[in-house]
Coordinates of C-alpha atoms in Angstrom, one line a residue:
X21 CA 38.6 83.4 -34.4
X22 CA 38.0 85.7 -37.4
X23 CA 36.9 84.3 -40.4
X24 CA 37.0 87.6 -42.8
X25 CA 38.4 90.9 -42.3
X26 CA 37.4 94.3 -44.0
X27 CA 39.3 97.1 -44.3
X28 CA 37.1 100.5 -44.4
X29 CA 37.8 104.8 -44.6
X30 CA 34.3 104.7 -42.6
X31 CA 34.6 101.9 -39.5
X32 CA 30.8 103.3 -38.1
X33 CA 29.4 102.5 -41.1
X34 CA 30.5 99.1 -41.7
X35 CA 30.3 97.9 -38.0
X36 CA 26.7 99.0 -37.9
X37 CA 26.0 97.1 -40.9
X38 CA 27.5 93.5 -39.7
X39 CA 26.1 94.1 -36.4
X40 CA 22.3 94.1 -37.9
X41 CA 23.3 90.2 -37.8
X42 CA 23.7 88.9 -34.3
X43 CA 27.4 88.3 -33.3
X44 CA 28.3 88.2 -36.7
X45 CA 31.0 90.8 -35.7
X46 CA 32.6 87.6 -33.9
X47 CA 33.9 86.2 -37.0
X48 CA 34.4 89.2 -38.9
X49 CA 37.1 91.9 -38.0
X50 CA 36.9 95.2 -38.8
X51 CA 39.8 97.8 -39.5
X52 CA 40.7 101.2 -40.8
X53 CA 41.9 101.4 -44.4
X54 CA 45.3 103.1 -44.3
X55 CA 48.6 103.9 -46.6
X56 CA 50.5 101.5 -44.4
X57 CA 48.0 98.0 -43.8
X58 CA 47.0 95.9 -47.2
X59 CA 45.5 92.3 -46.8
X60 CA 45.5 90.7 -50.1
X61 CA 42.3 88.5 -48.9
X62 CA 40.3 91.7 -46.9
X63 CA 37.3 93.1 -48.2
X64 CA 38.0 96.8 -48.5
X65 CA 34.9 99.4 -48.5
X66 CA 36.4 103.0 -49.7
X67 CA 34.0 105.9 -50.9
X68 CA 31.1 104.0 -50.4
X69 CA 31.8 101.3 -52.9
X70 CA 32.7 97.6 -51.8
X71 CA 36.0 96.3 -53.7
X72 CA 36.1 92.7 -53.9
X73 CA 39.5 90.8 -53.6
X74 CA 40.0 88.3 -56.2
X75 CA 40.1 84.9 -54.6
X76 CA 43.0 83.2 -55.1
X77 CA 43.1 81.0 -52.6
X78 CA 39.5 79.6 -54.0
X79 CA 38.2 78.8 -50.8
X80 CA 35.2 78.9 -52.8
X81 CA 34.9 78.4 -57.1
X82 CA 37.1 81.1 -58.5
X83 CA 33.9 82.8 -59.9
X84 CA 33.5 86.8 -60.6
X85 CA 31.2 89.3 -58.8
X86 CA 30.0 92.6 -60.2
X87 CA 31.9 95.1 -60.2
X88 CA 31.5 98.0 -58.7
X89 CA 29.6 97.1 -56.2
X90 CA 27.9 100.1 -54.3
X91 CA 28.2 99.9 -50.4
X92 CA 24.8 99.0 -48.4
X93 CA 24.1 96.8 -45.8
X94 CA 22.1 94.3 -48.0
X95 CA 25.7 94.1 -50.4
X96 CA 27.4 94.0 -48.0
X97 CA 25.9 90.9 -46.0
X98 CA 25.5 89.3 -49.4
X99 CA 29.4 89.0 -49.6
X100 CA 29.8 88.2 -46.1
X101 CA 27.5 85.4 -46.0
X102 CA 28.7 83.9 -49.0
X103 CA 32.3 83.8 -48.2
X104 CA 31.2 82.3 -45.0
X105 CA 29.2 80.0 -47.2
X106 CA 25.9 80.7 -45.2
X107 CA 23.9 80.4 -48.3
X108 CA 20.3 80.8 -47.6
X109 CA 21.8 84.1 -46.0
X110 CA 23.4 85.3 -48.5
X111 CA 20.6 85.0 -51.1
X112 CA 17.9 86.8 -48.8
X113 CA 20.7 90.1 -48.9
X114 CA 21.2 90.1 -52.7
X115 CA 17.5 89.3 -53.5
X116 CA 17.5 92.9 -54.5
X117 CA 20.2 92.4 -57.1
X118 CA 19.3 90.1 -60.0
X119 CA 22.4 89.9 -61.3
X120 CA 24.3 89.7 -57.6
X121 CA 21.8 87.1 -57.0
X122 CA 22.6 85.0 -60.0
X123 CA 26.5 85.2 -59.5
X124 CA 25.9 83.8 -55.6
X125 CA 23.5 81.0 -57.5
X126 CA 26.3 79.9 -59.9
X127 CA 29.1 79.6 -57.1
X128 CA 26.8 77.9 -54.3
X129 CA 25.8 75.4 -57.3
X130 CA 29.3 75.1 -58.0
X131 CA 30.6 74.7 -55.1
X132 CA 27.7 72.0 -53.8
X133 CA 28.5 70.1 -57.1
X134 CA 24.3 70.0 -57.9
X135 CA 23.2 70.4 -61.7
X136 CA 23.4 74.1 -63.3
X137 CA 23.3 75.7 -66.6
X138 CA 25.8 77.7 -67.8
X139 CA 25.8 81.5 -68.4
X140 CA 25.4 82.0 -71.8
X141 CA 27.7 84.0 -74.1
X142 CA 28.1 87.8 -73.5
X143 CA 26.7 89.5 -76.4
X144 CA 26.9 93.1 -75.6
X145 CA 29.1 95.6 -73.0
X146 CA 32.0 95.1 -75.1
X147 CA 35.0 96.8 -73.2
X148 CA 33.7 96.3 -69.7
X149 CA 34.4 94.8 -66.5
X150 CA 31.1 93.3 -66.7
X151 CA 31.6 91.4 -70.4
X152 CA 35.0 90.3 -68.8
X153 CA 33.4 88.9 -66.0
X154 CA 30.6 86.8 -67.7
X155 CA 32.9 85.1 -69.7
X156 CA 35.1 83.9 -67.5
X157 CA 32.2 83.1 -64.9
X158 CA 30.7 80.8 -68.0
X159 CA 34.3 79.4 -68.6
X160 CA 34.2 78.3 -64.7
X161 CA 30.8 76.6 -65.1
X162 CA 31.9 74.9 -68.4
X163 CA 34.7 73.8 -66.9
X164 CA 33.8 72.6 -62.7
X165 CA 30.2 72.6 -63.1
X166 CA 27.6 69.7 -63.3
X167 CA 25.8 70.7 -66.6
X168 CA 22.6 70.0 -67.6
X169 CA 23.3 70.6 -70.9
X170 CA 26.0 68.2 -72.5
X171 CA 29.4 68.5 -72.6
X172 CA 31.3 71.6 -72.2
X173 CA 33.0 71.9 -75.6
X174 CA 33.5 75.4 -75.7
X175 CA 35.3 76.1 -72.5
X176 CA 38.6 76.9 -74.2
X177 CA 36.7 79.9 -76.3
X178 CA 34.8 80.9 -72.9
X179 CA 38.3 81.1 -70.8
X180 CA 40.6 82.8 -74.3
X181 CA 37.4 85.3 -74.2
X182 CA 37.9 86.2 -71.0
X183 CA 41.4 86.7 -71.0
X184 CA 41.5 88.9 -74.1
X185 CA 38.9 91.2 -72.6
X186 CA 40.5 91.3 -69.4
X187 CA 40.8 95.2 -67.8
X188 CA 44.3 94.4 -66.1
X189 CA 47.1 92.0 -65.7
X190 CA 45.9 91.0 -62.4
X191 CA 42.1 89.7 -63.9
X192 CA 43.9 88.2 -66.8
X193 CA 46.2 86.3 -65.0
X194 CA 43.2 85.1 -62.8
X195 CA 41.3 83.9 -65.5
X196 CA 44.8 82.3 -67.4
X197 CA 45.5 80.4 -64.1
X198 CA 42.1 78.2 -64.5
X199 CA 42.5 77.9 -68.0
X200 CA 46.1 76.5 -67.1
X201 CA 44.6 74.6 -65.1
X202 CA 42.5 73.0 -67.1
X203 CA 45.2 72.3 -70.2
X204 CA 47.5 70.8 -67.4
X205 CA 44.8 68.3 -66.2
X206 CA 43.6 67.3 -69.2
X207 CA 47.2 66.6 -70.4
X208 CA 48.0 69.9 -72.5
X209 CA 51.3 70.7 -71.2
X210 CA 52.7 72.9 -74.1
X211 CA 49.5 74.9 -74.6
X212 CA 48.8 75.3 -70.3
X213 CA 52.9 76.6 -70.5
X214 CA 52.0 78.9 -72.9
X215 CA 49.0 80.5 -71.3
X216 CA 51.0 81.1 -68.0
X217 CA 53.8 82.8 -70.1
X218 CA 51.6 85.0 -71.7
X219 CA 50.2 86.7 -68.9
X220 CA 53.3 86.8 -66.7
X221 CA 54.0 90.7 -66.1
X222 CA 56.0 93.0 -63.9
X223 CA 53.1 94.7 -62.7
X224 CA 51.8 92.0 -61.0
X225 CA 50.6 91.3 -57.3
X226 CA 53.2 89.1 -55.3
X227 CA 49.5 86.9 -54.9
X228 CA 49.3 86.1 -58.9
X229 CA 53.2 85.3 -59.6
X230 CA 53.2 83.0 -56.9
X231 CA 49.8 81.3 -57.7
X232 CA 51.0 81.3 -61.4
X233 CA 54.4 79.6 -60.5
X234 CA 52.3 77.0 -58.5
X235 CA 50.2 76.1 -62.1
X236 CA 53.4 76.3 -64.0
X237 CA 55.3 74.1 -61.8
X238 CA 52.8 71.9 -61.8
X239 CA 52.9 71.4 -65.8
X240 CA 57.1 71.5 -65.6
X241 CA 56.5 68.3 -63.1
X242 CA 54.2 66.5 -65.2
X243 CA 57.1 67.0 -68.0
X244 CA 59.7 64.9 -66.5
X245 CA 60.1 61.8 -68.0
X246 CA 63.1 59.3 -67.8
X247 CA 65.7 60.3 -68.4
X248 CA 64.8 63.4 -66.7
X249 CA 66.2 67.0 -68.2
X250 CA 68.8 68.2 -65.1
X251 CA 67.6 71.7 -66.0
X252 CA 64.3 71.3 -66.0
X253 CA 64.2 68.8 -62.4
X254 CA 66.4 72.0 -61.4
X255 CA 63.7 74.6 -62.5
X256 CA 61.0 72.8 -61.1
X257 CA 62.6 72.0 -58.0
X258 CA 63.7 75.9 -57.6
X259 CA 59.7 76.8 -58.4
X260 CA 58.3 74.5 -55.9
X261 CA 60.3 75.5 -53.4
X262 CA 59.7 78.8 -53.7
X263 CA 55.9 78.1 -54.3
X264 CA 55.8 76.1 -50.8
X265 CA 57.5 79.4 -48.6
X266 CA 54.9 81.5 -49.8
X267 CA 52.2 79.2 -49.3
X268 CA 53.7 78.5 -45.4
X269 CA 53.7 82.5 -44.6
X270 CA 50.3 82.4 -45.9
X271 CA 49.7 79.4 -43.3
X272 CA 47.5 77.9 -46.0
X273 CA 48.7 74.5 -44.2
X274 CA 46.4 72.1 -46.6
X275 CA 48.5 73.3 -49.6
X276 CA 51.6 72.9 -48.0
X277 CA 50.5 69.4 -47.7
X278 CA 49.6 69.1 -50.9
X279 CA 53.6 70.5 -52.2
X280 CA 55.7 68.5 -50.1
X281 CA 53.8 65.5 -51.6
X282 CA 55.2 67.1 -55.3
X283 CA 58.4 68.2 -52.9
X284 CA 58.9 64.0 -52.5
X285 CA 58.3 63.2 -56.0
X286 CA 60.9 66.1 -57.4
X287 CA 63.6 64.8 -54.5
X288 CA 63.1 60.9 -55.8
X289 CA 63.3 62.0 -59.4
X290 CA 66.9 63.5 -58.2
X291 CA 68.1 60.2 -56.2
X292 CA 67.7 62.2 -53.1
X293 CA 66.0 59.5 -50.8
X294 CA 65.9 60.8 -47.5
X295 CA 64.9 63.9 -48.4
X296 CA 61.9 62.6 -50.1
X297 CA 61.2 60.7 -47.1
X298 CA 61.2 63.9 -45.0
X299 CA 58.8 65.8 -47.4
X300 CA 56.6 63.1 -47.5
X301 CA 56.5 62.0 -43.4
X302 CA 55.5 65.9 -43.3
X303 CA 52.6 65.8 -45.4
X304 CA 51.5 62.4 -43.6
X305 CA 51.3 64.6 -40.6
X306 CA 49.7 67.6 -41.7
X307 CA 46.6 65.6 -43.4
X308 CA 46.6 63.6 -39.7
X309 CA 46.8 66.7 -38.1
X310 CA 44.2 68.4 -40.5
X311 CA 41.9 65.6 -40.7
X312 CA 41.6 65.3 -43.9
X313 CA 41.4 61.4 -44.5
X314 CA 41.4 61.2 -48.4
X315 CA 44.6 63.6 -48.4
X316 CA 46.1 61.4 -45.9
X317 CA 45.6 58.5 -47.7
X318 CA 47.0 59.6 -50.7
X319 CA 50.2 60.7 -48.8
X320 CA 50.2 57.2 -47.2
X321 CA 50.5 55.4 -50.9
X322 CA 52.9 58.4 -52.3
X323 CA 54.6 57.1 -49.5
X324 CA 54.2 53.4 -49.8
X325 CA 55.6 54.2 -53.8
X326 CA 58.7 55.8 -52.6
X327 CA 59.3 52.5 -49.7
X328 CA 58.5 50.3 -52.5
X329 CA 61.1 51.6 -55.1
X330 CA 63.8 52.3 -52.8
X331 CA 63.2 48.7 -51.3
X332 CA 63.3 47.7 -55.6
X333 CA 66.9 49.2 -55.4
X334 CA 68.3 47.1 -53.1
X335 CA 66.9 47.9 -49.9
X336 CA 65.0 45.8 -48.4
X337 CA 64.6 47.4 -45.3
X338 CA 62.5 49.5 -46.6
X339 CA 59.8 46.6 -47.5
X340 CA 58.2 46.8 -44.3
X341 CA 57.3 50.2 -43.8
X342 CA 56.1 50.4 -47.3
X343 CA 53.6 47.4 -46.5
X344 CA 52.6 49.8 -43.7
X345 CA 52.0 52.9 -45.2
X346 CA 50.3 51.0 -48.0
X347 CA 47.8 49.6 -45.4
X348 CA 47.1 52.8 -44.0
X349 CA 45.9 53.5 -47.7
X350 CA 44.0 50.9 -48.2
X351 CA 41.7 52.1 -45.1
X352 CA 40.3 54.9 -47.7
X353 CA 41.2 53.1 -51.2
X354 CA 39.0 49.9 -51.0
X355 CA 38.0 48.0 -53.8
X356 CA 34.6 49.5 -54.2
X357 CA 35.9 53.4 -53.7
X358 CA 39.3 53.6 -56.0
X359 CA 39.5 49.6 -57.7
X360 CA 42.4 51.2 -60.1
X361 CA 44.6 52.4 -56.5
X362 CA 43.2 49.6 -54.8
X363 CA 44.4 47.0 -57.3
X364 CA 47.9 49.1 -58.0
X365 CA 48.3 48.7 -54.2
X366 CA 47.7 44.9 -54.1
X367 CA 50.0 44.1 -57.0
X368 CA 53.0 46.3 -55.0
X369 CA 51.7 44.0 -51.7
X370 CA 52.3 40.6 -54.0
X371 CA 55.9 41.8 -54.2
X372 CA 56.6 43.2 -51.0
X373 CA 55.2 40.0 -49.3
X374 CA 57.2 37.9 -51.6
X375 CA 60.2 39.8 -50.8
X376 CA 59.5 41.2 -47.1
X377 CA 62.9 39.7 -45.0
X378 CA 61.8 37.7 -41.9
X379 CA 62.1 34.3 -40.5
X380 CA 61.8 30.7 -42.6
X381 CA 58.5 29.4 -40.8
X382 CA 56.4 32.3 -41.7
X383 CA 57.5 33.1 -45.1
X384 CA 54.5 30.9 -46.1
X385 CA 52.2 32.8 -45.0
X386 CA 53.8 35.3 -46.8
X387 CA 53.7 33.4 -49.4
X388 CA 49.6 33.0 -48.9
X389 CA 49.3 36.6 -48.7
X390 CA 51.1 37.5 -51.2
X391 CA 49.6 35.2 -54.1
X392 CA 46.4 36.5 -52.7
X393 CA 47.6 40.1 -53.3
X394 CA 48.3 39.7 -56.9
X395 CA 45.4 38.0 -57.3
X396 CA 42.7 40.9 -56.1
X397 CA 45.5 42.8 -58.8
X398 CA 44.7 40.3 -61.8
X399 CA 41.2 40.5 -60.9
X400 CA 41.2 44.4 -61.8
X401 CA 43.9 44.9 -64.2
X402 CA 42.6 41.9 -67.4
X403 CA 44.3 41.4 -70.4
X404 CA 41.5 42.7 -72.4
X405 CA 41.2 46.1 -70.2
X406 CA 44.8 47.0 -69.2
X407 CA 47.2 45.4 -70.9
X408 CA 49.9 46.4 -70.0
X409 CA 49.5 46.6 -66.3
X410 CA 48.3 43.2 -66.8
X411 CA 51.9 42.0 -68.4
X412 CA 53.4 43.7 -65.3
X413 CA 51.5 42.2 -63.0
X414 CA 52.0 38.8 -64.8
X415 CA 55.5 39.3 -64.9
X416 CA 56.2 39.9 -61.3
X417 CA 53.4 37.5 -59.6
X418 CA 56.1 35.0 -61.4
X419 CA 59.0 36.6 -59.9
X420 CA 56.9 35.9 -56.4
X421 CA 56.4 32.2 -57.2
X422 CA 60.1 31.3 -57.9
X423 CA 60.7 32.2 -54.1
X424 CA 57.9 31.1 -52.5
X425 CA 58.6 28.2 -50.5
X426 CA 58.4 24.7 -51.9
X427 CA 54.9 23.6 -52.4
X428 CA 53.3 20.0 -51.5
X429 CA 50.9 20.6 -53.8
X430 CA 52.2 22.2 -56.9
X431 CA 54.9 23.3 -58.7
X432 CA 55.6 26.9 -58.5
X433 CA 58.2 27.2 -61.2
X434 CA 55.8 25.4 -63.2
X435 CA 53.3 28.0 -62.1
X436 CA 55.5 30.9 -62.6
X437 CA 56.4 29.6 -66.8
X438 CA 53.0 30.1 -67.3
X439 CA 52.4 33.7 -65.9
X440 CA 55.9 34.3 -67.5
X441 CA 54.2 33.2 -71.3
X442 CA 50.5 35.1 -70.3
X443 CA 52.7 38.1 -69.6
X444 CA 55.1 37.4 -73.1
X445 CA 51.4 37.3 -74.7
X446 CA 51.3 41.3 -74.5
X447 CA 54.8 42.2 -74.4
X448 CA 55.6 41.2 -78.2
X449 CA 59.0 42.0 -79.8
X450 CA 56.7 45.1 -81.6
X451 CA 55.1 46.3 -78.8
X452 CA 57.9 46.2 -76.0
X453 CA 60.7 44.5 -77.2
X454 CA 62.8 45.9 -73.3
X455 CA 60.3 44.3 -71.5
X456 CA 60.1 41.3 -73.7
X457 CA 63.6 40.5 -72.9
X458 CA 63.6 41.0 -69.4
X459 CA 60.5 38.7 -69.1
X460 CA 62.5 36.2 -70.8
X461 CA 65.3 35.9 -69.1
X462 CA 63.2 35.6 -65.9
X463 CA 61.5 32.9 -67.9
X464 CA 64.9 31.2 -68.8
X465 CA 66.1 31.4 -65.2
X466 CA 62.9 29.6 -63.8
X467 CA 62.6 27.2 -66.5
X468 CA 65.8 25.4 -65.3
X469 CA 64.0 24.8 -61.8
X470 CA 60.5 23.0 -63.6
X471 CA 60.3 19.1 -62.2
X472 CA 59.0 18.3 -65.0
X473 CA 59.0 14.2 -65.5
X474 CA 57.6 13.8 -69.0
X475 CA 60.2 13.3 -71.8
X476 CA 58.0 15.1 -74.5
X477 CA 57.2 17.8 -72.0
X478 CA 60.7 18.1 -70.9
X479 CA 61.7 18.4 -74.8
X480 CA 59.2 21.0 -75.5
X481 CA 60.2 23.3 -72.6
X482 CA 63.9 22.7 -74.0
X483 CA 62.8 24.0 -77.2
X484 CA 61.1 26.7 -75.7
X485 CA 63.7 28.4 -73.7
X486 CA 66.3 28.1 -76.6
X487 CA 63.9 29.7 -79.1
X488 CA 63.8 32.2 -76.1
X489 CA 67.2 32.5 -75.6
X490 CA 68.3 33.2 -79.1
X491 CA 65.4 35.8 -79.6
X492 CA 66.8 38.0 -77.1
X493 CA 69.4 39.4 -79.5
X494 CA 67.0 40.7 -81.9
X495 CA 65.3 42.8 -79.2
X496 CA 67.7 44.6 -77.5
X497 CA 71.3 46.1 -77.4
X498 CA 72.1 45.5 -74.2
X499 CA 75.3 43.7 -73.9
X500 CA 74.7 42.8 -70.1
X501 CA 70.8 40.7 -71.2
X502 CA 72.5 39.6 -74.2
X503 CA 75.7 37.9 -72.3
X504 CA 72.7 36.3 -70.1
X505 CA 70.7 35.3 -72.8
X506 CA 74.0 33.2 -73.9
X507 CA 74.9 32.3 -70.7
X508 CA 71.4 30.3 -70.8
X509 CA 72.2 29.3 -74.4
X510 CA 75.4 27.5 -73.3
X511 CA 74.2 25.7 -71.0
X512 CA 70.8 24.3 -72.9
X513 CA 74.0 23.3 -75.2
X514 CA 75.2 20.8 -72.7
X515 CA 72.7 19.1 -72.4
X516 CA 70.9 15.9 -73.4
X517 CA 67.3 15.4 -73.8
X518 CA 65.4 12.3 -74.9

């Protein structure tokens, strides 16, 4: 199997330089340079000078070499031996090249994740390759690398100075991609869509307007909120389609993975169930296949998510395999690896176990299970930390405990009233005045069920729930929780407490 391929106008030349390394010409393939073959990932070596492909793939950190580099054996097995990531190779070729050697430094630190310090500002060559290519190499370490000099607060200058010196659309729309990038993960949506925009021109490779759509995509999917724009799903759905042909001619099967993951997210945002099922059972497969078992995992809880709401719409059916894939999760998310995924898992678990259909005798040990799930949740998501989450949590371990079976022991509507008020704690008619109500009304429709025996108790939960009842209307305009809210109101009104 052939790992690189160069293209060359002198194949003598070239194959006697990769065989001075013992069957190094097994993983590297050699061909002639003509009109008619291109291979946007070869190395090409044409009038004696090496041209470099820019890596778009990034099967190593997207980091510049210089440019031009002059054809010779030891260049030549430099670049090899890096791309095949044979490091202590590919620093013995280029110890002839300072600056060659300090480029292969950078992206072996990089990419190994040890400590580095970044290239410092270009102060000279102004109008070269080479004043292009240092600043968007120190923008890459500023931005992936592990610094051992503070924080990187000058990465948005580093990556804006690389693209304004740029020497062609294809460079600046390399550079614009990480700087994307980098807006889109660190929640920037507006600005990341407005550096892909700018550097989007007709002369560019097929390569960079596919890899571009793939950013912006990206940043159009993080902009969906409820209720979602029907031209923007439309547009993002259209762009990551489109993105996830190329990248299957391309046969770059881990990114495929990775898009049908989005693919299932875009299909659920558009009510289309079954065919974010299918996206997502293909991703499951590929990271199986692939053997890649933190990908996998992650598929396994997108997919436990997708169960989980479906089976929250009214199908219960779907509680089961949800419990499963979340399972498979949990054998990569534990509690000491990922607590924020392992604790979002358990609290999903509380309700699926609550909720799971299957026969009388065992719902409590469901019931066990499941009060144990939202425990390991509480245990993560505190009041004082997560607020919300913790209201959420609150809010539906209650829900669990109204349909447990009876206990001997205790009380669970008694149980569930006061995870019902811990929860009514954070959700304040300020705060979230939806969620308030619906908490309520949960509250209401549990507190009818509380054997409570003590007259002043009894009278105090009476007062309660019509203080409850009558706030409802000042939260909301929802005339379906308002008509409940009376509903309850009415019937506190019949009756007779001592």
């Amino acid at each position: 199997m052939y790992y690189l391929t160069i293209q060359t106008d002198d194949i003598p030349a070239v194959t006697k330089a990769i065989q001075t390394e013992y069957r190094l010409d097994e993983l590297v393939q050699i061909s002639p340079l003509t009109g008619t073959t291109s291979n946007a990932e070869a190395i090409l070596v044409c009038e004696e000078i090496i041209q470099l492909p820019l890596d778009w793939s990034e099967t190593l950190p997207p980091v510049l070499l210089p440019r031009p580099l002059p054809f010779s054996v030891d260049n030549l097995l430099s670049f090899v031996f890096m791309r095949l990531e044979n490091w202590e190779k590919a620093y013995a070729y280029a110890r002839h090249d300072r600056p060659l050697a300090d480029t292969i430094d950078l992206t072996n630190r990089l990419q190994s994740g040890v400590s580095l310090v970044a290239p410092v500002r270009p102060v000279n060559g102004v109008g070269t390759f080479d004043t292009y290519r240092r600043w968007h190499n120190r923008a890459v370490a500023l931005h992936y690398g592990n610094l051992e000099n503070g924080a990187a607060d000058d990465v948005g200058e580093a990556y804006q100075s690389a693209i304004k010196r740029a020497p062609d659309a294809e460079c600046r729309a390399y550079t614009a991609k990480q700087f994307a990038t980098l807006l889109l993960d660190t929640g920037q949506l507006t600005e990341a869509n407005q550096v892909l925009e700018q550097v989007i021109a007709p002369e560019l490779s097929d390569t960079a307007n596919h890899e571009l759509l793939a950013v912006q995509y990206a940043v159009w999917l993080q902009q969906l909120v409820v209720p979602y724009d029907a031209g923007l799903l439309e547009k993002t759905k259209t762009a990551l389609w489109q993105v996830l042909q190329y990248y299957e001619a391309q046969q770059r099967t881990i990114q495929v993975g990775l898009l049908l993951v989005d693919a299932a997210q875009v299909a659920n945002f558009a009510n289309s169930f079954s065919e974010a099922l299918g996206y997502i059972s293909r991703a499951v497969t590929i990271f199986d296949k692939e053997d890649v078992p933190e990908l996998l995992a992650n598929s396994q809880y997108r997919k436990g998510i997708l169960l989980y709401t479906w089976a929250q719409n009214g199908n219960p059916q779907f509680y089961r395999p949800a419990m499963e894939a979340y399972q498979q999760a949990l054998k990569v998310f534990t509690q000491q690896s990922a607590p924020a995924i392992f604790a979002e898992i358990q609290h999903h678990l509380g309700v699926i176990f609550a909720e799971i259909p299957d026969e009388v005798k065992k719902k409590s040990i469901w019931a066990a299970v499941s009060s144990s799930s939202f425990q390991q949740a509480l245990a993560y998501f505190t009041r004082e930390e997560f607020p919300y989450e913790y209201a959420t949590v609150c809010n539906h371990y209650a829900n669990a405990l109204t349909k447990y079976p009876l206990a001997r022991k205790s009380d669970n509507y008694a149980r569930a009233i006061g995870y019902y008020r811990d929860a009514l704690q954070v959700r304040t008619a300020n705060a979230y005045p939806y969620e308030r109500a619906l908490t309520i009304l949960n509250y209401l429709e549990a507190g009818w069920y509380v054997g409570e025996e003590d007259p002043q108790n009894q009278r105090a939960l009476y007062n309660d729930m019509v203080k409850k009842a009558g706030e409802i209307r000042s939260l909301v305009a929802d005339e379906t929780l308002i008509r409940d809210a009376d509903l309850h109101l009415e019937r506190l009104g019949e009756l007779v407490i001592g």
